[in-house]
Coordinates of C-alpha atoms in Angstrom, one line a residue:
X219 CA 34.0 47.6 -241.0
X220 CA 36.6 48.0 -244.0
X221 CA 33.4 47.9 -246.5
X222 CA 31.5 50.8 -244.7
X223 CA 34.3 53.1 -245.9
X224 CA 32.4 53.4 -249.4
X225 CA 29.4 54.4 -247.9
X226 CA 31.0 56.8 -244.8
X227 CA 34.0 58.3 -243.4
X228 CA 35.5 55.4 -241.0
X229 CA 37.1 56.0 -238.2
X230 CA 38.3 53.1 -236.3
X231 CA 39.4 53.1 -232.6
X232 CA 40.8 50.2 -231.5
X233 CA 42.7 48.3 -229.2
X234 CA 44.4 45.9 -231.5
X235 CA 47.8 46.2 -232.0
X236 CA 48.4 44.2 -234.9
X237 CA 47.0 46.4 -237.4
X238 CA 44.7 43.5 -238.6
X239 CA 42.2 46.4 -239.0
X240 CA 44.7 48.2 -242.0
X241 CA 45.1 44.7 -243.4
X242 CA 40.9 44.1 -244.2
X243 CA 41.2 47.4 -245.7
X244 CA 40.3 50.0 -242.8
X245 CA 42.5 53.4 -244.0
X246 CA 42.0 55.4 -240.5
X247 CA 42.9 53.7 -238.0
X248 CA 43.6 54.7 -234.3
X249 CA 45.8 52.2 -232.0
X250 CA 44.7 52.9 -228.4
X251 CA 47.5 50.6 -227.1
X252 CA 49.6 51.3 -230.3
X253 CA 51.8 49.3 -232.4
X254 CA 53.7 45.9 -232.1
X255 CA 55.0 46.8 -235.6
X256 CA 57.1 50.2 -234.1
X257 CA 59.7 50.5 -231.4
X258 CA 61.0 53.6 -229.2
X259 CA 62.7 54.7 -226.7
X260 CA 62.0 52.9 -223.1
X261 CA 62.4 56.6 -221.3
X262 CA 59.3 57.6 -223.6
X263 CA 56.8 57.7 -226.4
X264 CA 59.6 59.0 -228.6
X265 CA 61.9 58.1 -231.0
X266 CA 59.3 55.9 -232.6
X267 CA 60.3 53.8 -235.9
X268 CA 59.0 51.1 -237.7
X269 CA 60.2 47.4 -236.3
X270 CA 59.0 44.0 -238.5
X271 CA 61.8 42.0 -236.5
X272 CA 62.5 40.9 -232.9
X273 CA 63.8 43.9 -230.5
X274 CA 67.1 42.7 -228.7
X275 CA 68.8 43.5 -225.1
X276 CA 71.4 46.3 -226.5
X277 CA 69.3 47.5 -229.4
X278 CA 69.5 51.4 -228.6
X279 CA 67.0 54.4 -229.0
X280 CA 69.3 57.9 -229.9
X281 CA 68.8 58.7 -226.4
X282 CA 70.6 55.8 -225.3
X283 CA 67.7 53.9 -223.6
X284 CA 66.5 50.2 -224.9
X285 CA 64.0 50.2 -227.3
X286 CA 60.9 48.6 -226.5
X287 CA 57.8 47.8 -228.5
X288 CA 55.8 50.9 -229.1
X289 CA 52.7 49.4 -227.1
X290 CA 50.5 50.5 -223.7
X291 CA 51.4 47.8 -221.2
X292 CA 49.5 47.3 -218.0
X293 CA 48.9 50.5 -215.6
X294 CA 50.4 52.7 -218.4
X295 CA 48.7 56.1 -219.5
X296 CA 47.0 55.5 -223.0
X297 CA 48.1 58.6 -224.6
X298 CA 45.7 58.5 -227.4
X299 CA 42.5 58.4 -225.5
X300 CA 42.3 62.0 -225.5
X301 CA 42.3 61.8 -229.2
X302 CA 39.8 58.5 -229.5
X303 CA 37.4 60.4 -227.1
X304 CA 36.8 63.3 -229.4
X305 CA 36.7 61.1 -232.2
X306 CA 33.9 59.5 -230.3
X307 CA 32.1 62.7 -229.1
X308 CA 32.0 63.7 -232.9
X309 CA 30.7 60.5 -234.6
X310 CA 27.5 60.6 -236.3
X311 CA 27.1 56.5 -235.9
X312 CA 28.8 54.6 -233.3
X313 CA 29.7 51.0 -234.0
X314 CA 31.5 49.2 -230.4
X315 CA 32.6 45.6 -232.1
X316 CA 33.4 42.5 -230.5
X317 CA 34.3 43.8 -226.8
X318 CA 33.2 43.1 -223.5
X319 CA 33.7 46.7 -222.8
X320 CA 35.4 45.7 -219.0
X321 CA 39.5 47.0 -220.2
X322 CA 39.5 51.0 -219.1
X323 CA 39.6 53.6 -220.2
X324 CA 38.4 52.6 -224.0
X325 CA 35.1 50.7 -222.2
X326 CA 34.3 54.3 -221.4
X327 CA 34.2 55.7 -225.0
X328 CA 30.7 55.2 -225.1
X329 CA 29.6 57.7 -222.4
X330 CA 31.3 60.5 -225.0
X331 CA 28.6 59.4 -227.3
X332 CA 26.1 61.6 -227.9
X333 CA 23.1 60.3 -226.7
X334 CA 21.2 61.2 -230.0
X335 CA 23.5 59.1 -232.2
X336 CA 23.0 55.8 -233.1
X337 CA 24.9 53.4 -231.3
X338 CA 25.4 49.5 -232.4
X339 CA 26.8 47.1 -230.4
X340 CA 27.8 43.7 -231.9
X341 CA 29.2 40.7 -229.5
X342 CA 28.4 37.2 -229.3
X343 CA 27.4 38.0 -225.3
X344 CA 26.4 41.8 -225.5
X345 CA 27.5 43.1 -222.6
X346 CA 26.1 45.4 -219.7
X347 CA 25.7 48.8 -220.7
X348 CA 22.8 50.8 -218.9
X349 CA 20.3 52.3 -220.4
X350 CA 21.4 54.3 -224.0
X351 CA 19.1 56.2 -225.9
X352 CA 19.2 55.1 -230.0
X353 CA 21.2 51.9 -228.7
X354 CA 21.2 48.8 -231.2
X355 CA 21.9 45.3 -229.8
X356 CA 23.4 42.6 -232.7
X357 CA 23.8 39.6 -230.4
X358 CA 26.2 37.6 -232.9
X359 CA 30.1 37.1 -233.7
X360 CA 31.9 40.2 -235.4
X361 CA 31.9 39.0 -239.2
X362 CA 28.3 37.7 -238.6
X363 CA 27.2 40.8 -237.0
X364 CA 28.6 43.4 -238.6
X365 CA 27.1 41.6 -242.1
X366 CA 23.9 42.7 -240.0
X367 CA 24.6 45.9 -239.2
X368 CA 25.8 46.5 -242.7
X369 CA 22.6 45.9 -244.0
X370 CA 21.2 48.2 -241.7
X371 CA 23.3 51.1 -242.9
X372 CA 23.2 50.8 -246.2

């Protein structure tokens, strides 16, 4: 994915939290479920800061709360959805990567696809999708299939 940043403008949305993406190379990067390398406040998505160690019992946000990691845990609100799904709605190729597009709401990015852009899916099990007009099925692992798709694009 890093490598098609000399041939287009990258964006990718993930859910990932490990920034595994910046470390292959990837330079814009959106973290759905955020960051395991941040911290901030347990009352809200504020006082974020940058956290490479372990988060203790006692270890305090300004606002006197714990700090907790800086990550969407189960049945909380994804707050960059909003931000993924024009991002999505804008994109002039569409690229959904190793997912079995089943965790909500980023499995719905693809309906803010428009329906005239390309769309590539790569999985080792591609999964259920409906029809989709200009949709592209690479039935392989990521690193094999995205060597595919590369090909394709450039």
């Amino acid at each position: 994915i890093a490598k098609l940043q000399e041939y287009y403008d990258v964006t990718v949305v993930t859910q990932n939290i490990d920034h595994l993406h910046e470390k292959a190379g990837s330079t814009n990067v959106v973290h759905l479920h955020g960051s395991v390398f941040e911290k901030r406040s347990s009352l809200g998505d504020h006082h974020i800061q940058e956290e490479l160690g372990d988060i203790t019992l006692g270890d305090l946000a300004p606002d006197g709360s714990q700090y907790r990691p800086n990550i969407v845990w189960f049945g909380e609100p994804v707050p960059m959805i909003e931000r993924a799904a024009h991002i999505t709605s804008t994109a002039e190729i569409f690229l959904v990567v190793g997912t079995s597009l089943v965790v909500y709401p980023a499995a719905s990015l693809l309906n803010f696809v428009n329906h005239s852009v390309p769309k590539y899916i790569v999985d080792p099990k591609i999964p259920e999708v409906g029809f989709l007009p200009g949709l592209y099925k690479v039935e392989a692992g990521a690193s094999e299939g995205m060597k595919k798709v590369f090909d394709l694009l450039t």
